[in-house]
PDB file of C-alpha atoms in Angstrom:
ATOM      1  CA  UNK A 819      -6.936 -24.503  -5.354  1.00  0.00           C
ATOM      2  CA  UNK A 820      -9.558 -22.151  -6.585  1.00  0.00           C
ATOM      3  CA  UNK A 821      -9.870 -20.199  -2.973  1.00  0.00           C
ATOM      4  CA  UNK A 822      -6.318 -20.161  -3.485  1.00  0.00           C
ATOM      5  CA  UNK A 823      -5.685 -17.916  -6.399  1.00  0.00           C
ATOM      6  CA  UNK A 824      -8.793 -15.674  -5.361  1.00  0.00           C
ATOM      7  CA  UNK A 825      -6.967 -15.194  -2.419  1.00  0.00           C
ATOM      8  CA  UNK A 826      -4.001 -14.203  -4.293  1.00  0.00           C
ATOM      9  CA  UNK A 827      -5.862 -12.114  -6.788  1.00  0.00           C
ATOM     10  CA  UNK A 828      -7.300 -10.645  -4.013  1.00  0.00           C
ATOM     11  CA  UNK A 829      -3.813  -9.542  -2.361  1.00  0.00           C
ATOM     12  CA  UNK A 830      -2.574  -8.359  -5.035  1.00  0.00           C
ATOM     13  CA  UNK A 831      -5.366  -6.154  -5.735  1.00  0.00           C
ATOM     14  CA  UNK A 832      -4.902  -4.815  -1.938  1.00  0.00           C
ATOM     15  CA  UNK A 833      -0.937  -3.981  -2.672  1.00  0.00           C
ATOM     16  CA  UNK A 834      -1.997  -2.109  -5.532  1.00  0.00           C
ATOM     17  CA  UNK A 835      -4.641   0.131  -4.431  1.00  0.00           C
ATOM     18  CA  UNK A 836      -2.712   0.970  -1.495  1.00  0.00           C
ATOM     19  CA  UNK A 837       0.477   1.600  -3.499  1.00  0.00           C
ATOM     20  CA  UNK A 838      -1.518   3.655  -5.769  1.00  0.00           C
ATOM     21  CA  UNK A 839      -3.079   5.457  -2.780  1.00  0.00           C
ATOM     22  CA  UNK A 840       0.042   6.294  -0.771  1.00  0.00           C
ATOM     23  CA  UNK A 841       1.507   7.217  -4.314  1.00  0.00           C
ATOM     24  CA  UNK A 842      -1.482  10.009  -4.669  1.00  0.00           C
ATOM     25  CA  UNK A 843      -0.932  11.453  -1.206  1.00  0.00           C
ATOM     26  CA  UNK A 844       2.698  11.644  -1.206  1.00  0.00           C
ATOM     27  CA  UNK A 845       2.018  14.026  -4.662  1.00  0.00           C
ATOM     28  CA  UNK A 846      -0.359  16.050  -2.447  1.00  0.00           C
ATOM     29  CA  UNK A 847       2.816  17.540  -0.308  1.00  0.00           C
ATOM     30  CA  UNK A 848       4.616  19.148  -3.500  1.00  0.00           C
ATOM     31  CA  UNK A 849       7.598  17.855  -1.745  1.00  0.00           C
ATOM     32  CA  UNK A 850      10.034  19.356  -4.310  1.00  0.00           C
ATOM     33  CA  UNK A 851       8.757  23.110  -3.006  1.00  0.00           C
ATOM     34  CA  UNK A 852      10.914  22.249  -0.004  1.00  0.00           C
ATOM     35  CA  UNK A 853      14.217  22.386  -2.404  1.00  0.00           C
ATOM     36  CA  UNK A 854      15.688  25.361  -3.934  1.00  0.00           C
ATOM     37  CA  UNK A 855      16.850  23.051  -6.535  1.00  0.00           C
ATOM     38  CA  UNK A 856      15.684  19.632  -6.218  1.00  0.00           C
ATOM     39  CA  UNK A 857      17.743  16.180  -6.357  1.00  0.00           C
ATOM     40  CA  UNK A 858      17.220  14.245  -9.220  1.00  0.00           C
ATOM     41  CA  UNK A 859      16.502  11.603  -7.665  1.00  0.00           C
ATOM     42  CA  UNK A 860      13.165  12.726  -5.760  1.00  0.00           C
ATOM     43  CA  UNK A 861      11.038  11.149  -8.037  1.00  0.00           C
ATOM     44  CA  UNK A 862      12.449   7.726  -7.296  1.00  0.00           C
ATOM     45  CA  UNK A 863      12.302   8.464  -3.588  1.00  0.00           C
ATOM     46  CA  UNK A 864       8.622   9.237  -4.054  1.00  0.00           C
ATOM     47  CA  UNK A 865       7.986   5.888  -5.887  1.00  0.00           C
ATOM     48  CA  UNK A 866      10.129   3.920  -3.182  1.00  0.00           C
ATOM     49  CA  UNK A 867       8.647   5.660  -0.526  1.00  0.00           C
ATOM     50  CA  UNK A 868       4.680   5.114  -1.508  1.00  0.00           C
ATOM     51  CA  UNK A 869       5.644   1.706  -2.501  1.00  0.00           C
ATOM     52  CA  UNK A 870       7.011   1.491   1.460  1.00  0.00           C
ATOM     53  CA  UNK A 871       4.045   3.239   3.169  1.00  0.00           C
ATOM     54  CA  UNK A 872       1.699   1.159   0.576  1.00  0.00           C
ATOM     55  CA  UNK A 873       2.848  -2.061   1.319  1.00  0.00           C
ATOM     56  CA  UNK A 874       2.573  -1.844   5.399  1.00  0.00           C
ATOM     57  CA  UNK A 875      -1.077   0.153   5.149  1.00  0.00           C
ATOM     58  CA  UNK A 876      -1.710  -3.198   2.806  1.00  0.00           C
ATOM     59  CA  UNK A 877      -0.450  -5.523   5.168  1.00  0.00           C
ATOM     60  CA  UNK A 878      -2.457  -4.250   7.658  1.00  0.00           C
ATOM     61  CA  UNK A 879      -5.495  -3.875   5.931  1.00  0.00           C
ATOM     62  CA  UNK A 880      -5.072  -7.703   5.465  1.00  0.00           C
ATOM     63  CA  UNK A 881      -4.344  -8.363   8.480  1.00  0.00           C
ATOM     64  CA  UNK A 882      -7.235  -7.342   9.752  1.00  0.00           C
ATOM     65  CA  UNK A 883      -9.473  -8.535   7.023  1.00  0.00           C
ATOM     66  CA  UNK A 884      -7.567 -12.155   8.473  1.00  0.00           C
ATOM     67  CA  UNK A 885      -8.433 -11.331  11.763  1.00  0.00           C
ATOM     68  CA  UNK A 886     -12.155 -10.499  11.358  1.00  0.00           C
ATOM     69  CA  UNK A 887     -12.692 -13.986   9.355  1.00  0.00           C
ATOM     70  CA  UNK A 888     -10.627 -15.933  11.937  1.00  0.00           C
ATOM     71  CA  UNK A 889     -13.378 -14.138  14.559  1.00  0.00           C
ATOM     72  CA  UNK A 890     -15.575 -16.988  13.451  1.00  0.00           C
ATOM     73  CA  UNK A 891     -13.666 -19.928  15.334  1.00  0.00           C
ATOM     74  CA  UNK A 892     -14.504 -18.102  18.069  1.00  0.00           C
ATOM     75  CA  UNK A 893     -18.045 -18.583  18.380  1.00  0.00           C
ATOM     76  CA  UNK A 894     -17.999 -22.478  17.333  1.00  0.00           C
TER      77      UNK A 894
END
């Protein structure tokens, strides 16, 4: 059970950096500077899209984090 909720911790950790990290680039663009007058709802998009882009880089990033610690079954 302990493994467990490291594991969890662990993951949930992952989403958030990631999240956090896709949030930071997406700000990099200045994506309103491509809108004479931009919608109100950008900032939203922004949130929904890092949250998107942050959640598949995560899943990834896990996935291969899996991977590499299943690679030990392999040489038993």
């Amino acid at each position: 059970m302990q493994v467990t909720g490291i594991h969890a911790l662990f993951e949930i950790i992952v989403q958030f950096l990631f999240i956090w990290l896709a949030f930071t680039a997406i700000q990099g663009f200045h994506i309103e500077c491509l809108f004479k007058r931009p919608p109100r709802t950008l900032p939203l998009m922004i949130v929904l899209l890092a949250t998107a882009i942050g959640y598949l880089c995560a899943n990834f990033f896990l996935g291969i984090i899996t991977a590499i610690g299943n690679l030990t079954y392999l040489v038993r």
